[in-house]
Structure formats: structure tokens, C-alpha cells
XYZ file of C-alpha atoms in Angstrom:
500
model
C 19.624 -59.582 3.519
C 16.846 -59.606 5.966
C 16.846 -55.241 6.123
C 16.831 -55.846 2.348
C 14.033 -57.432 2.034
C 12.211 -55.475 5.052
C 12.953 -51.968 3.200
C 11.286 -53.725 0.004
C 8.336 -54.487 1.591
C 8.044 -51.448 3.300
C 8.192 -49.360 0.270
C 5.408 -51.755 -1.545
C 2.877 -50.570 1.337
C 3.881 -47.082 0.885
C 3.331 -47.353 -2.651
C 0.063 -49.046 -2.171
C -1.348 -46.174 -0.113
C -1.185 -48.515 2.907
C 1.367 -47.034 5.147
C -1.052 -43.960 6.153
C -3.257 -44.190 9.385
C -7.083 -43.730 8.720
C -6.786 -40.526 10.791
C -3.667 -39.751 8.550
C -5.936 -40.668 5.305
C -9.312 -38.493 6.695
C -6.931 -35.259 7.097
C -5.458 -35.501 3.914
C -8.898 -35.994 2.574
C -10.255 -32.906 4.745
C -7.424 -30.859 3.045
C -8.298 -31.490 -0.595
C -11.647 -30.465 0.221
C -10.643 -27.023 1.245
C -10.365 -24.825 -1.536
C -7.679 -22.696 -2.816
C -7.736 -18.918 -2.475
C -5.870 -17.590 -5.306
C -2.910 -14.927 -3.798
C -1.916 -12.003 -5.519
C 1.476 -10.342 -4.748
C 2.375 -8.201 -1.864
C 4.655 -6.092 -3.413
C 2.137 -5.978 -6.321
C -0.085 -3.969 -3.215
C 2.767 -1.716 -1.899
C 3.038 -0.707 -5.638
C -0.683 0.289 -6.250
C -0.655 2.775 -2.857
C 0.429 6.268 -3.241
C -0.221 9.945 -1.946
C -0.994 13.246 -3.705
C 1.260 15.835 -2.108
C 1.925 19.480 -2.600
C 5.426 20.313 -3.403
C 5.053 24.162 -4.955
C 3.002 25.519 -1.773
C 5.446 27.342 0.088
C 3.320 29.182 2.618
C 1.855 25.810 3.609
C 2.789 22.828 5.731
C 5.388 21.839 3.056
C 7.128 24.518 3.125
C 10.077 22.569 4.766
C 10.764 19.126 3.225
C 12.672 17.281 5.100
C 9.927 16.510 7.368
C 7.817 16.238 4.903
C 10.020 13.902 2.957
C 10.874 11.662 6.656
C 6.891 11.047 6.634
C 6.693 10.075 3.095
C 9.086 7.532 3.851
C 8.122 6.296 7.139
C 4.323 5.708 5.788
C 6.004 3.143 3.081
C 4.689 4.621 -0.038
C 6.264 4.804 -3.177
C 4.447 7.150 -5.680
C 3.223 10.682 -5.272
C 0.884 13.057 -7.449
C 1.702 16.445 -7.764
C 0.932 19.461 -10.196
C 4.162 20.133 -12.101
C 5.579 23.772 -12.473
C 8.791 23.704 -14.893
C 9.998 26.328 -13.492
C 10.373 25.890 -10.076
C 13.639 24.960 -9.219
C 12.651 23.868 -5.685
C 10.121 21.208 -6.758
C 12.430 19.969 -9.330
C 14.907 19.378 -5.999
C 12.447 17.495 -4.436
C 11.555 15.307 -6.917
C 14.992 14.474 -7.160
C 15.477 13.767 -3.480
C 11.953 11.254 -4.077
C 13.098 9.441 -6.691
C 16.458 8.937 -4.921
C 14.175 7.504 -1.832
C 12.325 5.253 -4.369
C 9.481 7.665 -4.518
C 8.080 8.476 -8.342
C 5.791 10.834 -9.273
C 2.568 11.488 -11.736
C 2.832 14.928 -12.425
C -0.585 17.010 -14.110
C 1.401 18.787 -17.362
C 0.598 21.700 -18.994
C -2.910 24.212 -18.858
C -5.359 24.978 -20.952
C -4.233 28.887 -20.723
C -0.881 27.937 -21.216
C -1.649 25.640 -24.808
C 0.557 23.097 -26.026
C 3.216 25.880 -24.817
C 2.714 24.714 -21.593
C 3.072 21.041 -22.304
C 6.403 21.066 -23.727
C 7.552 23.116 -21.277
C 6.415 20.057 -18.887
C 7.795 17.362 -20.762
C 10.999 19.156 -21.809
C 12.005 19.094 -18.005
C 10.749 15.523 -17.125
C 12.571 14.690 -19.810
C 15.943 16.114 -19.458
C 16.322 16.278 -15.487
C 12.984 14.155 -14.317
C 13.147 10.768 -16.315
C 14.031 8.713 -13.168
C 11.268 10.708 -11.269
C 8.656 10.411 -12.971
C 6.411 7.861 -14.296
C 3.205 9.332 -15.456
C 1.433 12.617 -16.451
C -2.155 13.315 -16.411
C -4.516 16.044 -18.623
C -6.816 18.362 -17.103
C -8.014 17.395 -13.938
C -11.801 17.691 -13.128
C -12.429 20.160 -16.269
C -16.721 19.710 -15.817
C -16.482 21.504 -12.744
C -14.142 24.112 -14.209
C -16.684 26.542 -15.238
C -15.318 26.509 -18.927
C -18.592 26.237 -21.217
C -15.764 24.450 -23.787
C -14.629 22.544 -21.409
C -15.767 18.890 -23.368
C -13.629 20.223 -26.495
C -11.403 21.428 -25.170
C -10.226 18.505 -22.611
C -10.355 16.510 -26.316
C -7.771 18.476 -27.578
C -5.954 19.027 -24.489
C -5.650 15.240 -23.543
C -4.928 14.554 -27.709
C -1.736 17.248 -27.783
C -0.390 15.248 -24.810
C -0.745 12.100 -25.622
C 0.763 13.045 -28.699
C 3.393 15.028 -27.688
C 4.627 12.202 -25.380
C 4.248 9.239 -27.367
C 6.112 11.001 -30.240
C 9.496 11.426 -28.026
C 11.660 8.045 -28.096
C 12.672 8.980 -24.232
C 9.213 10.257 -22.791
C 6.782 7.058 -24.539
C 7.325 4.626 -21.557
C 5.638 7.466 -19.947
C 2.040 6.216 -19.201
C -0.552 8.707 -20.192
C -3.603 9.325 -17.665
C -7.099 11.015 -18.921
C -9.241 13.479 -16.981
C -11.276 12.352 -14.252
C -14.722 14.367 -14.058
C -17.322 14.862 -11.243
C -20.636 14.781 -13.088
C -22.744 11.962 -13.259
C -23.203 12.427 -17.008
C -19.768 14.287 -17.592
C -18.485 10.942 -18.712
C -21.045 10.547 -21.629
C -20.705 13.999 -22.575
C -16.841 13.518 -23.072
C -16.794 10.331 -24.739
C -14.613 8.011 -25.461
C -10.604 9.088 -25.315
C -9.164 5.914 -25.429
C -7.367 6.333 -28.992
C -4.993 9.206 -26.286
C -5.153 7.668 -23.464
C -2.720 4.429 -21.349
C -5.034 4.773 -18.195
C -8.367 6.158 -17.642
C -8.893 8.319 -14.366
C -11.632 8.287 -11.151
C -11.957 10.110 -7.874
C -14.279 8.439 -5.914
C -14.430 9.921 -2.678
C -16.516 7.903 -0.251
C -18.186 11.548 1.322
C -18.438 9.831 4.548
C -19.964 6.217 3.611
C -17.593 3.496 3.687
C -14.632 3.405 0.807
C -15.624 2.186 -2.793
C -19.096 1.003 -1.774
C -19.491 2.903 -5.145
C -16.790 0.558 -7.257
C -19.012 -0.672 -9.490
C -20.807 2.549 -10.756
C -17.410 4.175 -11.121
C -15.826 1.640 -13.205
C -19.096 1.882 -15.237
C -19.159 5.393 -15.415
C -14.896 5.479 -16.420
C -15.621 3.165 -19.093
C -17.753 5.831 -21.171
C -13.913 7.844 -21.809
C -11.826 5.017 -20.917
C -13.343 1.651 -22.365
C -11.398 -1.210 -20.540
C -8.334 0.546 -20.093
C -6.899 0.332 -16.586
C -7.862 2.492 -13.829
C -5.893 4.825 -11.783
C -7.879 6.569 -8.790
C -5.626 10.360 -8.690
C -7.815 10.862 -6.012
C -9.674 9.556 -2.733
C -9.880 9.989 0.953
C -11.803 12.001 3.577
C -11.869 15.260 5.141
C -12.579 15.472 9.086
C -14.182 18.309 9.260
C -17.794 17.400 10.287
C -18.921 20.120 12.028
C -19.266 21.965 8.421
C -22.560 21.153 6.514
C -20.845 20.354 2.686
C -23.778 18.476 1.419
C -22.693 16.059 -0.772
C -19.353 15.763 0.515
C -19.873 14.698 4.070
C -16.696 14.484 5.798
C -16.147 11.513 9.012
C -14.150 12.083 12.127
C -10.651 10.885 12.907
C -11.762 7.389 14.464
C -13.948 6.634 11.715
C -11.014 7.697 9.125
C -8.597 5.248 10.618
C -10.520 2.027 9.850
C -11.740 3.248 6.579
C -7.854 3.909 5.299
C -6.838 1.144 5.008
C -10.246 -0.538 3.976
C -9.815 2.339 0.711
C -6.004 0.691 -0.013
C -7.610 -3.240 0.168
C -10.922 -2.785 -1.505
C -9.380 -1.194 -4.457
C -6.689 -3.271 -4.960
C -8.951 -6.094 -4.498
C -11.719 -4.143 -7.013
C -8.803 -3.457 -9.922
C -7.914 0.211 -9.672
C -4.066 -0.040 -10.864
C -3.330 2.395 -8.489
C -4.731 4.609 -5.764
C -3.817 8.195 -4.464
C -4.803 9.316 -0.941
C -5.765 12.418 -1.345
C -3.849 14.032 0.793
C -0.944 13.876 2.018
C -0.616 16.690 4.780
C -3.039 19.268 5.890
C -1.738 22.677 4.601
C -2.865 25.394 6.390
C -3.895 25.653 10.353
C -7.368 26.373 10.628
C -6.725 30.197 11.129
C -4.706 30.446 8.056
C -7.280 28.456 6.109
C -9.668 30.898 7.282
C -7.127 34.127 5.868
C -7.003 32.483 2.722
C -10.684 31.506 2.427
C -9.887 27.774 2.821
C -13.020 25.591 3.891
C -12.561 23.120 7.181
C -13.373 20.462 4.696
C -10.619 21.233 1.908
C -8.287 21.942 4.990
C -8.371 18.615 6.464
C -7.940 15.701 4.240
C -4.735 15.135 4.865
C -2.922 11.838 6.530
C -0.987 14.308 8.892
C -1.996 17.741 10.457
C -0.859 20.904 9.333
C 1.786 20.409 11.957
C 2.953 17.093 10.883
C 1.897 15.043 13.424
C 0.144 11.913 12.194
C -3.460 11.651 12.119
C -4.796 7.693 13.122
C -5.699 7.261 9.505
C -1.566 7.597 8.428
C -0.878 5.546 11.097
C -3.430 2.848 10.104
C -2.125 2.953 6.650
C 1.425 2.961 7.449
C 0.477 -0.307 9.469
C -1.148 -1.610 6.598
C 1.950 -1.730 4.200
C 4.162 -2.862 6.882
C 2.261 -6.138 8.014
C 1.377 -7.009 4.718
C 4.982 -7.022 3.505
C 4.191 -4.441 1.037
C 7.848 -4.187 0.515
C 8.358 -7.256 -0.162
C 10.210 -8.024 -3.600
C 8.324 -8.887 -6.298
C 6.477 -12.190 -6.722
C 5.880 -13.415 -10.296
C 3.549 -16.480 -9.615
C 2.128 -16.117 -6.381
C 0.223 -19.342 -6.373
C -2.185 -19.352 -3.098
C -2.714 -21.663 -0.269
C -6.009 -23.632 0.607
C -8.182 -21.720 2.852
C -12.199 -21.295 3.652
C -13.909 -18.549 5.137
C -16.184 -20.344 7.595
C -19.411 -18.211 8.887
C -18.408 -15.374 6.629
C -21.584 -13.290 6.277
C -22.135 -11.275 2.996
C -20.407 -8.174 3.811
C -17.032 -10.355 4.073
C -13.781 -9.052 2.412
C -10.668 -11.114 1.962
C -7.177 -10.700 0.462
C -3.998 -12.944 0.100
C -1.098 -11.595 -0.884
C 1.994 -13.821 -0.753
C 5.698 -12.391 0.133
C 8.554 -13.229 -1.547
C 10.013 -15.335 1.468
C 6.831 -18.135 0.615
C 4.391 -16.536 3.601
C 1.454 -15.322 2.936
C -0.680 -12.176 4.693
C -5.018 -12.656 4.477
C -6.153 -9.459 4.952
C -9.950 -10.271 6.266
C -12.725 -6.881 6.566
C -16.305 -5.973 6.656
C -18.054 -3.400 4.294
C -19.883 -2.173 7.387
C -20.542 1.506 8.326
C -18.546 3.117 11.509
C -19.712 6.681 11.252
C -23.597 8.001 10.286
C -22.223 10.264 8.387
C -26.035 11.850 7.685
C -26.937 11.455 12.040
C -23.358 12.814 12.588
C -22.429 10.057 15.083
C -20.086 7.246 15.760
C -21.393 3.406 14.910
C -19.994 0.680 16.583
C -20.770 -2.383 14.711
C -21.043 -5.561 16.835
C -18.267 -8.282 15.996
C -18.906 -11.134 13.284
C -16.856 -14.391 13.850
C -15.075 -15.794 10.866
C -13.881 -19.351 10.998
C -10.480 -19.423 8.999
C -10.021 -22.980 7.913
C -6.085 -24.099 6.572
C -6.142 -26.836 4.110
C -2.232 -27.020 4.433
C -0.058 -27.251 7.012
C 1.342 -23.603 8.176
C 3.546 -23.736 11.075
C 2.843 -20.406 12.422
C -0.055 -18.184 12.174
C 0.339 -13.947 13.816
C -2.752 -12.094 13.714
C -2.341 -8.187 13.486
C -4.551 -5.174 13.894
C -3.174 -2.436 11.360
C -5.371 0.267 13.166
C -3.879 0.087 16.481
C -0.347 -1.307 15.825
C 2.066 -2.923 13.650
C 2.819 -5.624 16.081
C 1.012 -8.763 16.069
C -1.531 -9.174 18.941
C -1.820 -12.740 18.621
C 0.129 -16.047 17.320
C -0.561 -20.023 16.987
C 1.722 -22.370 16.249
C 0.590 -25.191 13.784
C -3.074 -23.675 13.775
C -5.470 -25.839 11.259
C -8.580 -23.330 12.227
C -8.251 -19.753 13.294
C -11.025 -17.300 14.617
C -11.726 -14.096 14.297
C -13.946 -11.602 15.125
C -14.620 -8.866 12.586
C -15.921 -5.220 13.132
C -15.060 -2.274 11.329
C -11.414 -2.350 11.153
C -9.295 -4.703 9.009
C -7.243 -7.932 10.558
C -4.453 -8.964 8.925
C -3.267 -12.732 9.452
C 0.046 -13.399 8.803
C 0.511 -17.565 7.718
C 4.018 -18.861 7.171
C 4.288 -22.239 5.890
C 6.894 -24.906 7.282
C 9.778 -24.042 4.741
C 9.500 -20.360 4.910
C 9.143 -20.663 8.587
C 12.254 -21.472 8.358
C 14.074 -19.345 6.314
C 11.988 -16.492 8.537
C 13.712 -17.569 11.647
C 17.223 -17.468 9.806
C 16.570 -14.198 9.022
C 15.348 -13.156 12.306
C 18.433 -14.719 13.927
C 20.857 -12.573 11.846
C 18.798 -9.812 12.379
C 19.114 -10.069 16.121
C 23.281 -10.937 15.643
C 23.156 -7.915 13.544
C 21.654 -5.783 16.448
C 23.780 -7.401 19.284
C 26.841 -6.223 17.013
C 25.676 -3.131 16.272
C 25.167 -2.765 20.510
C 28.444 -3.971 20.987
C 29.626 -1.634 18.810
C 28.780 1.562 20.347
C 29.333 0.251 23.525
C 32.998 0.224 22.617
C 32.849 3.163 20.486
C 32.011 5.038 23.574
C 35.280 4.284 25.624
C 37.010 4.801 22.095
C 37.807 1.358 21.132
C 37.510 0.102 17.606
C 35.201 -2.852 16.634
C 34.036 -4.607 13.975
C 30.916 -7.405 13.872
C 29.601 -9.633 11.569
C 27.186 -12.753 12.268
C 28.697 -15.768 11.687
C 27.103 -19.420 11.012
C 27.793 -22.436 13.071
C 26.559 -25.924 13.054
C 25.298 -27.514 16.003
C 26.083 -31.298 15.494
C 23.090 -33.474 17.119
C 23.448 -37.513 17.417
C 22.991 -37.986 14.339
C 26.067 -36.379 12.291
C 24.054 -36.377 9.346
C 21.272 -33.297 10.806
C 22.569 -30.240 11.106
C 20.917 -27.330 12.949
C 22.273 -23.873 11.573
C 22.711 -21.308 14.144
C 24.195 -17.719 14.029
C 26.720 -15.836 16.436
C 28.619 -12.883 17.087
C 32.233 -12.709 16.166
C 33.265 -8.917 17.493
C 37.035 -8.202 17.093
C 38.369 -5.030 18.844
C 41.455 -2.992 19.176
C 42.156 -0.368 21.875
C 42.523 3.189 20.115
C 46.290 4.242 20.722
């Protein structure tokens, strides 16, 4: 009777918001007064990253594609923009072998020489062997730098004939439409509005050597003259390396200033709307002495993620690093909620980004809008550190900080952190906060993981003096005192049998 009547009164202070220490109280307080920072989804950002490659040059770097196609899936991405040709068996192939990787293309269909001709050529192949390949096509691409004097009129009835063409076929109208991105300053008021053919309107904002999308807000003001408020897709962006070439206008940035812009061009447009953005490019094609046969600028030569040879530049690898601590493959997330956090100290130039994985963490991508190359002086900058305070609001039982541009592993972790620093230059940090309950679904996963690799090990350890075995992680439950808390724990259960 008397635990009765102990466990009554115990709950009655509990429900009079007496059973909580002042300290207790003044935390929870502290908490609510931390703001939440909305989170968007980090497969949503995997999604809105692809890569314009070249699939028809033969002569050039992707002239073999297995290599080609090994890179496209070790950097993580999983669209690509391409020209089309109908008739080339070969890139037909390969578009096959993409979309069997998870990799989908927006193909540019049809020409202007060709007519509509040309167009349902294009969409007669997507259509019968390229529906799973392919998700968008896109009209003319730059026509104001063409040299056409028609060109206005005729990217009108270009861009009309396809959107018609396509949204008149039962099987080719989920097939978004993409209008013509133009160069000019006042190309875009000279087209007009194109929204009545259009799904997405079209930008290519190359930086020329200043830091990605400082420009954001002029573009989308400028896209909005052909495009209105339709969504934006950037077919193109990046940077060439060559700076030893004087391209006024188009000033390119070395390979260490590349690498922390990269993946700076991936957050800020994400963060800034663009639907989805295109590096532009994928590969270097030529080596500088065949660029030089075939008349091929430095600049145009080197814009690629990899070398001519394949071999990663630091900007793919910063980009690749990117996607992978950020969960970009993470499955999709349809209310991704966010978590309290404040940006203490944050000066004005200040970037942040939550995206939340499907396993209840959460990845803040923090970076500054600051210069790292003098792209005008020609010389490196090295922009002194800026300390942000990151204050948690709820309780996170571990925190892993990671530096995209120089690894994928994390450089730094706290367990049950309630305020994290950081110093911020020029390249991004990615922080990588896992609340209590997916902490612990993490560290399930991590321990079959691990029973997964021990069997695997054991595995070709007996493979190699020709036994036969087969391992699987199994679940066991340590029993504590109390019977009623279990702690889950995995093993290895290998069974083997001598070959006769």
C-alpha cells in the first residue's frame, strides 16, 4: 500500500512540473530558445548534382568507357548531359550501361539544320530504346552566340516544335522540357518569354574565376525574362584551369582554388533553388598537344573534373567527398523536419545547409562566400579563419566534423556536444549530428557492417585452401541484471566444409 501511495505522489510532482532540478528547468529553457533550422533532404541534394559528359567523341578521352563509366560512378552522381546523335549506336550503348548504373541523362535533341527532321529522329529513339535513360531534353543551346542573325526566331520555333512534339506522345510527356540558355546580358529580353513550351528554364553561370553563384541573383532575374517562375536547371557551370591564357571575361582559377569552389558551386545552388546543376565537365578531352592539333584553347581543354588521362583533378575529389559525407545517397526523405541550431559569431559571408538522412541524422554543411584565387592579380588568397559557434538546442549524441576537400573521413568527433566550433576559410565543413535514436540504429548498422566484413575475410581465407564457407551476421542478446534490458549485439556464424 505504502509503494502505492509513494508512486501516486510521485507522479503528482511530475505532473506539477516539480520533479525537474532548476539546472534541469534552465537547460530545457536554453533549448527552446534556440531556434530551428529548417532541413531539407539529402537525397533531395545527391539528386540536384550531375555532370555534362561527352559520349560521341571518339578521338577524345572517352573514347574507352569503362573508365569513364568507373569514374562516373565512383564520384556519386546520378544524371549526365550529353548531345544526342540517333544514330550512333555506341552512345545509345552507353546510355544503356548509365541508366543500368542509376545514371539518367538530358540529352540536347534535334538542330536547327536538321528541322523538326531532326527532332523526331531524337525522340523516336529515346522513345523506343532510351525511355529508362533519359529524363529530359533541351532546345538549342546558347543560340545568341551562334552567329545566326535569326537566331531569336528561330530558337521560338525550335523550342515550340519540341515542346510540342514531346508533349503530344503519351510515352515521351513525362519527359521534362528544358529552354535555351543564352550568354548575352540582354539575350534574355530579346527572346522573351517561352514559358507557354517550356517545363524548366535554363542558365550557365560560370563563375570566370570569382567565387560560384556570387551572381545567383542576377541570373535568376535575367532567366525569368524566357522562363517566368518556372524552375531552374543550370546545363552548365564550372571552371577551366588554364590561367596562364588571357580569356578576358572568362578567367579561369588553378587546381587548389577549383577544389574548394566545387563543392561550394553544388551547396550554394542547391541552397539558391537551381533544380539541378551540371558540372561542366566531366573529363578533359584532349592532352594539351592534341588540343593544340585540333585548335582547342587551354581554357576549353581543361574544365573537366578529371584530366585527359583520367586521373582525378582535387576539384572531383572534393566533390566526390561532398556527396559521400552528406549522405547524398541516402533514400529519400519526405518531411525532413530540422533540429534546433544557432550559428553563433557567424559573420555576413556565412553559408549553412541541413540536410537530414533517412536514418534521422542530419549533415550542416557550414561555408564562406570568400575569394581563394585573384583571379584578375593571378594569385592564390588565403583567407584567414572565421570561428563559428554551433549551438545544439537538442540533445545529439554524437557530432563528426569532416573536411570534403581533403578527405571523406571525419577529422574530428564529440560525443554529447551542446556547442561545437569551427573555424571557417575557404573550403566547406561538413558536420555530421546524429541524434540519440538514430545513434543507435547507426551503430547497428555499423556492427553488421563490420560482421559482414569479418565474414567476407573469413571467407576468402578459406576459399584460398579450397574450403567452402558460408557467413551471415547473426543477432544475440546480451542479458544484463535486469532481464527486462536487452542489449542487441551481432556475431559471426561461419559454417565450412572441406572440398572433397
Amino acid at each position: 500500500m505504502a509503494q502505492v501511495q509513494r508512486a501516486v505522489l510521485i507522479a503528482a510532482v511530475l505532473a506539477m512540473g516539480l520533479g525537474a532540478s532548476p539546472a534541469a528547468s534552465a537547460a530545457a529553457s536554453a533549448h527552446r530558445d534556440v531556434p530551428v533550422m529548417p532541413a531539407s533532404s539529402a537525397r533531395a541534394f545527391g539528386d540536384s548534382m550531375g555532370v555534362d559528359v561527352r559520349l560521341t567523341y571518339l578521338t577524345s578521352s572517352y573514347k574507352n568507357f569503362d573508365p569513364i563509366e568507373a569514374r562516373l560512378k565512383e564520384l556519386g552522381v546520378r544524371y549526365v548531359g550529353d548531345g544526342f546523335c540517333p544514330t550512333c549506336e555506341y552512345q545509345i550503348d552507353r546510355l544503356q550501361r548509365l541508366a543500368a548504373d542509376g545514371i539518367r541523362a538530358n540529352l540536347g535533341v534535334g538542330n536547327l539544320a536538321g528541322g523538326t527532321a531532326s527532332i523526331d529522329a531524337g525522340l523516336q529513339v529515346i522513345k523506343n530504346r532510351l525511355r529508362n535513360s533519359v529524363i529530359s531534353v533541351t532546345t538549342i543551346n546558347e543560340p545568341d552566340i551562334s552567329g545566326n542573325v535569326n537566331w531569336i526566331a528561330d530558337t521560338r520555333w525550335f523550342t515550340h516544335e519540341l515542346y510540342t512534339r514531346v508533349n503530344a506522345d503519351p510515352a515521351l510527356a513525362s519527359l521534362e522540357v528544358i529552354g535555351p540558355a543564352l550568354v548575352n546580358r540582354g539575350a534574355r529580353a530579346a527572346l522573351g518569354d517561352l514559358t507557354a513550351d517550356l517545363d524548366r528554364g535554363n542558365i550557365h553561370p560560370y563563375p570566370g574565376g570569382a567565387p560560384p553563384l556570387h551572381n545567383i541573383v542576377d541570373e535568376f532575374q535575367l532567366a525569368s525574362k524566357v522562363s517566368a517562375n518556372k524552375p531552374l536547371v543550370a546545363t552548365e557551370i564550372g571552371y577551366h584551369t588554364d590561367t596562364a591564357g588571357d580569356y578576358a571575361g572568362h578567367y579561369g582559377a588553378p587546381e587548389r582554388a577549383v577544389a574548394q569552389y566545387m563543392p561550394r558551386i553544388a551547396l550554394e545552388a542547391f541552397l539558391g533553388g537551381i533544380e539541378r546543376t551540371y558540372i561542366y565537365q566531366f573529363a578533359d578531352l584532349w592532352s594539351p598537344s592534341q588540343a593544340q592539333q585540333y585548335g582547342i584553347s587551354g581554357a576549353e581543354n581543361s574544365f573537366g573534373l578529371l584530366r585527359w588521362d583520367l586521373t582525378p583533378k582535387p576539384s572531383f575529389i572534393a566533390l566526390r567527398n561532398l556527396l559521400r559525407v552528406v549522405n547524398g545517397d541516402s533514400a529519400p526523405v519526405a518531411s525532413p523536419g530540422g533540429m534546433r541550431i544557432r550559428l553563433d559569431g557567424a559573420a555576413p559571408d556565412v553559408r549553412s545547409l541541413l540536410l537530414r538522412s533517412a536514418d534521422g541524422s542530419y549533415a550542416l554543411a557550414l561555408w564562406r562566400t570568400v575569394s581563394v584565387w585573384d583571379y584578375i592579380g593571378k594569385k592564390d588568397l588565403v583567407p584567414a579563419p572565421d570561428r563559428v559557434d554551433v549551438v545544439l538546442g537538442q540533445p545529439v549524441a554524437l557530432a563528426r566534423r569532416f573536411d570534403p576537400v581533403m578527405s571523406s573521413s571525419e577529422t574530428k568527433r564529440w560525443d554529447d556536444p551542446s556547442r561545437i566550433s569551427v573555424d571557417l576559410a575557404g573550403a566547406p565543413v561538413v558536420l555530421r549530428l546524429t541524434p540519440p535514436g538514430a545513434a543507435t540504429d547507426i551503430k547497428r548498422r555499423a556492427a553488421r557492417k563490420r560482421a559482414r566484413s569479418r565474414c567476407a575475410t573469413a571467407l576468402a581465407a578459406r576459399r584460398k585452401h579450397h574450403a567452402v564457407t558460408c557467413c551471415k551476421p547473426r543477432r544475440r542478446a546480451a542479458r544484463h541484471r535486469s532481464h527486462r534490458h536487452r542489449r542487441m549485439t551481432w556475431s559471426v556464424a561461419c559454417v565450412s566444409a572441406r572440398r572433397g
